[in-house]
mmCIF file of C-alpha atoms in Angstrom:
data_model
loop_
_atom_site.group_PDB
_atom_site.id
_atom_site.type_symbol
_atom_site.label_atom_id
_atom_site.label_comp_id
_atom_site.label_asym_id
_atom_site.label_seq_id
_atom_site.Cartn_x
_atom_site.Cartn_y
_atom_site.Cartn_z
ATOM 1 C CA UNK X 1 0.000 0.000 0.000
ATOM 2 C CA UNK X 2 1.080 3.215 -0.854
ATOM 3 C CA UNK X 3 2.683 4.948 2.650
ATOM 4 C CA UNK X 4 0.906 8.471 1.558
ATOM 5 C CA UNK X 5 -2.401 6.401 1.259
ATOM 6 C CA UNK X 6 -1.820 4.905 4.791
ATOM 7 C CA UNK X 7 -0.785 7.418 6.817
ATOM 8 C CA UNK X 8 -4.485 8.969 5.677
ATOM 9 C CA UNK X 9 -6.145 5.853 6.596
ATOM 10 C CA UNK X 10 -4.491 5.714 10.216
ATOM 11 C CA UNK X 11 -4.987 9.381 10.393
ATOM 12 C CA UNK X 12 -9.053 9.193 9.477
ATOM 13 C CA UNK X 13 -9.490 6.037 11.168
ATOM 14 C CA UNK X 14 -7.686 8.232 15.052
ATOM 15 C CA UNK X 15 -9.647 11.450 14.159
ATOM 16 C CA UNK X 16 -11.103 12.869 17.325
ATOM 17 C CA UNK X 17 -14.379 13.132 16.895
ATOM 18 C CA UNK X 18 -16.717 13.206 20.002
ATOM 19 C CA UNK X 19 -18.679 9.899 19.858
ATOM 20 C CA UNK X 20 -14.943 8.093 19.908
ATOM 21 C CA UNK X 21 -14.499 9.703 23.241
ATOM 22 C CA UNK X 22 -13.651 6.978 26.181
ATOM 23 C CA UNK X 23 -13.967 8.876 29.119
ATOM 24 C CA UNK X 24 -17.691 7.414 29.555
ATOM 25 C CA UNK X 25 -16.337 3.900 29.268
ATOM 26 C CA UNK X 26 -17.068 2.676 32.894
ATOM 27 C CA UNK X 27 -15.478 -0.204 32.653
ATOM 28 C CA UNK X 28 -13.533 -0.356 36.440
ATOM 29 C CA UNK X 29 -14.014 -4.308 37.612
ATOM 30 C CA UNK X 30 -15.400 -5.128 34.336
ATOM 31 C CA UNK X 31 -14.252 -8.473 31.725
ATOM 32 C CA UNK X 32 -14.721 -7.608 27.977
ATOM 33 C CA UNK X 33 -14.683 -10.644 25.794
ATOM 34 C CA UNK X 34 -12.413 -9.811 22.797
ATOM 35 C CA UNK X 35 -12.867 -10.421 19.203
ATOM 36 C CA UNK X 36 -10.330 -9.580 16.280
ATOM 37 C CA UNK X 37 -12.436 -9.877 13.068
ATOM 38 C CA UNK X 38 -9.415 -8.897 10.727
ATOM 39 C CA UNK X 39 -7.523 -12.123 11.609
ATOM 40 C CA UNK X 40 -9.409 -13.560 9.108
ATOM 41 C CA UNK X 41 -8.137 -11.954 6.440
ATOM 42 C CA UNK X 42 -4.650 -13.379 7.556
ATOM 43 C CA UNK X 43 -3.122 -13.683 3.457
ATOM 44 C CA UNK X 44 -1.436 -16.991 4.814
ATOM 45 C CA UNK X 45 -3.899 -19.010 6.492
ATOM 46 C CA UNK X 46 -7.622 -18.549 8.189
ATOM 47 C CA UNK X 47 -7.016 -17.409 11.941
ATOM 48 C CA UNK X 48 -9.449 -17.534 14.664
ATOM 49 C CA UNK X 49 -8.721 -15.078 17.369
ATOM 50 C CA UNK X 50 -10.154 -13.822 20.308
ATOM 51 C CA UNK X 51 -9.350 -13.136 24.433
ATOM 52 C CA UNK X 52 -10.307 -11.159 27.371
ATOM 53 C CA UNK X 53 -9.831 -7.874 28.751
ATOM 54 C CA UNK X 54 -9.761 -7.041 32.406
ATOM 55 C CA UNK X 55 -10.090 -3.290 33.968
ATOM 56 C CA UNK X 56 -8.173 -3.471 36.997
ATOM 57 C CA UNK X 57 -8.763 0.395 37.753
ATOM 58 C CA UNK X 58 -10.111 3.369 36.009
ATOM 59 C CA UNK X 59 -7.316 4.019 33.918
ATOM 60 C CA UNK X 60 -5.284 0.577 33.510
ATOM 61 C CA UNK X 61 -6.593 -3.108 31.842
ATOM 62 C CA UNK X 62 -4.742 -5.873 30.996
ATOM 63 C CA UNK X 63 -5.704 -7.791 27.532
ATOM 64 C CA UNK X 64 -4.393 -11.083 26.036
ATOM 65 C CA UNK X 65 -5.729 -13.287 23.101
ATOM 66 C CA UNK X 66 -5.030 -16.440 21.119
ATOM 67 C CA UNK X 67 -5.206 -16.592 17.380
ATOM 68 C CA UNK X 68 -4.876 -20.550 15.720
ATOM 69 C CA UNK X 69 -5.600 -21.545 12.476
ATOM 70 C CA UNK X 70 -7.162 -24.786 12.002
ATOM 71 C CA UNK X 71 -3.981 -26.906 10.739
ATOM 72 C CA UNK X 72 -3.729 -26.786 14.766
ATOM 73 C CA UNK X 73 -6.874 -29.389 14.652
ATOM 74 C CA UNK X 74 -5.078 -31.105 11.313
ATOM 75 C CA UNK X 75 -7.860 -29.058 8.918
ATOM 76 C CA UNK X 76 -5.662 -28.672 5.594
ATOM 77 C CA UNK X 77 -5.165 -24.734 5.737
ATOM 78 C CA UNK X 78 -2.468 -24.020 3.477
ATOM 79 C CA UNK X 79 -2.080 -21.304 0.565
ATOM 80 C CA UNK X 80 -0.060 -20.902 -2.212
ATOM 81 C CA UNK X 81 3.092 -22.582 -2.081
ATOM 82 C CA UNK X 82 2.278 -23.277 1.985
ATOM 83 C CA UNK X 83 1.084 -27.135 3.103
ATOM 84 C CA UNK X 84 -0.235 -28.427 6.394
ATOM 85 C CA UNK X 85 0.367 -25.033 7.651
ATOM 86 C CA UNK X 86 -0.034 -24.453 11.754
ATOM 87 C CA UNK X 87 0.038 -21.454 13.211
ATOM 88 C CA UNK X 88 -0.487 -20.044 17.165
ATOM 89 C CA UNK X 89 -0.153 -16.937 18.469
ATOM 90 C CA UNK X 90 -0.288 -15.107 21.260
ATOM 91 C CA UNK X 91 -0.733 -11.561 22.408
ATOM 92 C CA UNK X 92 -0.420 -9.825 25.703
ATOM 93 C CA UNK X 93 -0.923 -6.054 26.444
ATOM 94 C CA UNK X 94 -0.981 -3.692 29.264
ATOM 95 C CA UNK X 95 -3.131 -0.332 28.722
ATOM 96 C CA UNK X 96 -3.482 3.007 30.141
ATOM 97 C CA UNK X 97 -6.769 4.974 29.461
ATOM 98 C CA UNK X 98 -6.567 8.556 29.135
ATOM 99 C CA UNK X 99 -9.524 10.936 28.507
ATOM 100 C CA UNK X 100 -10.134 9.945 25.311
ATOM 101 C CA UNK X 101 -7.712 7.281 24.228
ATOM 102 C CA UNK X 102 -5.416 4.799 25.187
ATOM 103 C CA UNK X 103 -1.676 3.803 25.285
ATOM 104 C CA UNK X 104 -0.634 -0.104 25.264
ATOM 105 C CA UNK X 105 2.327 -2.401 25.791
ATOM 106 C CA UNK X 106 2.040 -5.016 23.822
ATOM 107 C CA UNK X 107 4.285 -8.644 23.942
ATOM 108 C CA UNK X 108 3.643 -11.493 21.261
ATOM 109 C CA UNK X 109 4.445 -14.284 20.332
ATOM 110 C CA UNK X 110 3.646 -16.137 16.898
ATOM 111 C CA UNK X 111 4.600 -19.747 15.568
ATOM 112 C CA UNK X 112 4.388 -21.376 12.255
ATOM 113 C CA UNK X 113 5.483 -24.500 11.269
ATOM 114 C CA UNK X 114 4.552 -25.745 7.773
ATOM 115 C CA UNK X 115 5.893 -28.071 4.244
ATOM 116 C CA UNK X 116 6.749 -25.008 1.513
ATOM 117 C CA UNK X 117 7.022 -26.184 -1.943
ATOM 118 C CA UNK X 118 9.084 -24.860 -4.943
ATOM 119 C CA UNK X 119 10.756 -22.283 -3.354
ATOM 120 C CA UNK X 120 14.527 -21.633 -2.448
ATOM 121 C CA UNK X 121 16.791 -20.558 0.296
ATOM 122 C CA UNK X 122 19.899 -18.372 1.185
ATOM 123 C CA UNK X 123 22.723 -20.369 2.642
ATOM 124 C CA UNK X 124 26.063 -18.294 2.583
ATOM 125 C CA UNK X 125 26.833 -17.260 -0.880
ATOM 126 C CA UNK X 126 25.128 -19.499 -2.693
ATOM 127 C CA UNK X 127 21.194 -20.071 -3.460
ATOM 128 C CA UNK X 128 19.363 -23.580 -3.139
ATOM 129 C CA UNK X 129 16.040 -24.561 -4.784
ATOM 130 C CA UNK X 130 13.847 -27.082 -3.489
ATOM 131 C CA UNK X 131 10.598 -28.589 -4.367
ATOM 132 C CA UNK X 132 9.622 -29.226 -0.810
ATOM 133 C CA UNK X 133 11.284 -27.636 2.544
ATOM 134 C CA UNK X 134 10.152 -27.844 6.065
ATOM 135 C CA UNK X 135 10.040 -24.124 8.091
ATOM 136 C CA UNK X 136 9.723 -23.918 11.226
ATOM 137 C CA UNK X 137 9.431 -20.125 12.106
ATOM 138 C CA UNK X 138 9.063 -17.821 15.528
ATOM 139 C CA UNK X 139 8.704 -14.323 16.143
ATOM 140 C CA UNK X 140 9.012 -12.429 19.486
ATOM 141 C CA UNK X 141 8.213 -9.257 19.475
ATOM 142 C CA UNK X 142 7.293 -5.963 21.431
ATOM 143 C CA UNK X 143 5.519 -2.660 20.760
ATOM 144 C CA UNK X 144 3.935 0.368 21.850
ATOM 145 C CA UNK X 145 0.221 0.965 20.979
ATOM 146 C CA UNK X 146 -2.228 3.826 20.734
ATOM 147 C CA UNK X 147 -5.941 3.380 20.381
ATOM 148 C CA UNK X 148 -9.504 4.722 21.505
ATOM 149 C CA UNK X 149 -12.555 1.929 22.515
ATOM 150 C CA UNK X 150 -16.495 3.064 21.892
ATOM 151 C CA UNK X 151 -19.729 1.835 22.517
ATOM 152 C CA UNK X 152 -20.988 0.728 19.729
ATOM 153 C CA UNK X 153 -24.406 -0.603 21.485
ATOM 154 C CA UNK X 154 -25.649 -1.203 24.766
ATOM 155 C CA UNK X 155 -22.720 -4.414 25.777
ATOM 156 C CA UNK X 156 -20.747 -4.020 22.425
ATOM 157 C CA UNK X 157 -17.272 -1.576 21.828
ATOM 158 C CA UNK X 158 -15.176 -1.362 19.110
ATOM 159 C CA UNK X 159 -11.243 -0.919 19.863
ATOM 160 C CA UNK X 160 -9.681 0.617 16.653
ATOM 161 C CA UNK X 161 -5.366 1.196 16.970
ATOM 162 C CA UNK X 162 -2.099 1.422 15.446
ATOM 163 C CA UNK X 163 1.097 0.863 17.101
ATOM 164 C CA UNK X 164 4.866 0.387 16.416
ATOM 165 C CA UNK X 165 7.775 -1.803 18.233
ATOM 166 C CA UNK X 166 10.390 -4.816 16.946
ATOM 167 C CA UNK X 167 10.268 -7.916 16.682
ATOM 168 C CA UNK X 168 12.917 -10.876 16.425
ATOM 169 C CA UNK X 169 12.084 -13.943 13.427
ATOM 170 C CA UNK X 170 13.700 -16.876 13.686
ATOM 171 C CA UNK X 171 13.093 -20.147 11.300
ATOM 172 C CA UNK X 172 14.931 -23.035 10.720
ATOM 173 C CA UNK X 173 14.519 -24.507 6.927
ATOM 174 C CA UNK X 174 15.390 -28.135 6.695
ATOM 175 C CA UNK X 175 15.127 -29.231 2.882
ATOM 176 C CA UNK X 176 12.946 -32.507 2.335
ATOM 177 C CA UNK X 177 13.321 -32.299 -1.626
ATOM 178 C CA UNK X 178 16.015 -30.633 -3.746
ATOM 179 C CA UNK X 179 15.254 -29.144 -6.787
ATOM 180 C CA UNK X 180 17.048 -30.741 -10.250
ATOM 181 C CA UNK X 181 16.520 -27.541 -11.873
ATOM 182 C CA UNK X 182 19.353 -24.674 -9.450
ATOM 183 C CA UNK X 183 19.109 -22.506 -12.308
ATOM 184 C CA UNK X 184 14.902 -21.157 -11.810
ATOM 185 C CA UNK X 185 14.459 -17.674 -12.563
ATOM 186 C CA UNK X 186 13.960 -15.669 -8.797
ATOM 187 C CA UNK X 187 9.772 -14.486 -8.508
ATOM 188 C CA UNK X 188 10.268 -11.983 -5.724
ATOM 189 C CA UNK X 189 7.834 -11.473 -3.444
ATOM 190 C CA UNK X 190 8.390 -9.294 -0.491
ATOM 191 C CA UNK X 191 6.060 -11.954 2.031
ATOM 192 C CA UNK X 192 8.448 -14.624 0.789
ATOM 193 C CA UNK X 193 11.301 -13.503 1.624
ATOM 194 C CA UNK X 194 11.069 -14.166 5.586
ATOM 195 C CA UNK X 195 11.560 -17.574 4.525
ATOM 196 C CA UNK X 196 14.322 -17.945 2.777
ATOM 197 C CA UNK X 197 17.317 -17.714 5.048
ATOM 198 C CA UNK X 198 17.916 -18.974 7.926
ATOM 199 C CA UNK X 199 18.817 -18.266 11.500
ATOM 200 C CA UNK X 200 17.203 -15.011 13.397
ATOM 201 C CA UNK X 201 16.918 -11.406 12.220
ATOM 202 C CA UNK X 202 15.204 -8.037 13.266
ATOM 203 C CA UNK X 203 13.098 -6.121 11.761
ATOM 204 C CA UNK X 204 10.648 -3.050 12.497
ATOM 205 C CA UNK X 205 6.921 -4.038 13.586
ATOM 206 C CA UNK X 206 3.942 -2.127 12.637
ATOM 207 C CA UNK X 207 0.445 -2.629 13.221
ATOM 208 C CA UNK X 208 -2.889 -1.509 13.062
ATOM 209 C CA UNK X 209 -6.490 -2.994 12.833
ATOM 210 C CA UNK X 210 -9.894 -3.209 15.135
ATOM 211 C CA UNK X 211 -11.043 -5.651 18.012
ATOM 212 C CA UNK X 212 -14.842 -6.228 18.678
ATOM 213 C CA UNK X 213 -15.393 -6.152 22.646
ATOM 214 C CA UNK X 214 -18.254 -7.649 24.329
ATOM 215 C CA UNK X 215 -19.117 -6.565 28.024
ATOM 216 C CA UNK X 216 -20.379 -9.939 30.477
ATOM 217 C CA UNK X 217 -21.674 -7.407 32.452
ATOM 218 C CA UNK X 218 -24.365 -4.805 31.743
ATOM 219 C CA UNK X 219 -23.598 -0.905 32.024
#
């Protein structure tokens, strides 16, 4: 996406406009059920994700949620040049509420492990195609978050954000089929390339997206 295009978005979607105020939240004591509705669009697999968030004051709530895609269960749930993909991940977050927004410090945690076909890898100098690989890939990471929560109905909120941190990849490829053909012309994609060396790396982390809250109790 074109980084003029969105900045706009994440400016439009943070504009300060009265009915996105928090302040009338009341939420002290209170469990919101989480859902992340965008985690289905996941371009690698179909993710189910969802948690809980806890207000242990006025101005502070905890949050933490589990995403899995069903090649956890053994449902195929591959794409592209991905087989029996699994995936888990985890997110924890600590928030402070402001007047009208919040700030949040967020810790996750995501694993993959998954057959790739007819790809290649970087191994010193040289370049090795395969027709089938096994990747097994982590990523740790941290970041700082800012976001506003509304009612949306009477037990309903919507949490929109956008945040930025680090996080540290690590995969280990371990080749099940070697190519016959070393000589393949490179198709460069830029989601592809997190899989084709090996060992750990870092690398910025942005993020931004909306969460569905549900209140057990009644206001």
């Amino acid at each position: 996406m074109n980084l003029r295009v969105l900045v706009c978005l994440l400016f439009l979607g943070l504009i300060p406009l009265k009915t996105f105020a928090q302040q009338h939240l009341d939420l002290e004591k209170k469990l919101l059920i989480k859902t992340s509705p965008l985690a289905l669009l996941d371009p690698e697999t179909f993710v189910i994700q969802g948690g809980i968030e806890y207000f242990i004051g006025p101005k502070f709530s905890i949050q933490s949620e589990l995403g899995i895609n069903g090649g956890v269960f053994g449902i195929p749930a591959g794409r592209s040049k991905n087989e029996d993909f699994k995936l888990w991940r985890s997110k924890n977050e600590l928030k402070f509420h402001t007047k009208n927004y919040y700030w949040g410090l967020e810790l996750f945690f995501v694993d993959k492990d998954f057959i790739r076909t007819d790809d290649y890898f970087f191994d010193s100098n040289s370049t090795t195609w395969y027709n089938k690989a096994h990747i097994d890939f982590q990523v740790l990471g941290t970041g700082l978050k800012f976001g506003k929560q509304k009612y949306i109905s009477q037990n309903l909120l919507l949490d929109s954000f956008l945040g930025i941190g680090i996080r540290s990849r690590y995969r280990k490829i371990t080749m099940l089929e070697i190519s016959p053909d070393q000589e393949q012309e490179d198709e460069y994609f830029l989601s592809s390339d997190r899989y084709r060396i090996n060992g750990r790396d870092y690398v910025p982390h942005f993020t931004m997206g909306i969460k569905v809250g549900i209140l057990t109790m009644g206001r």
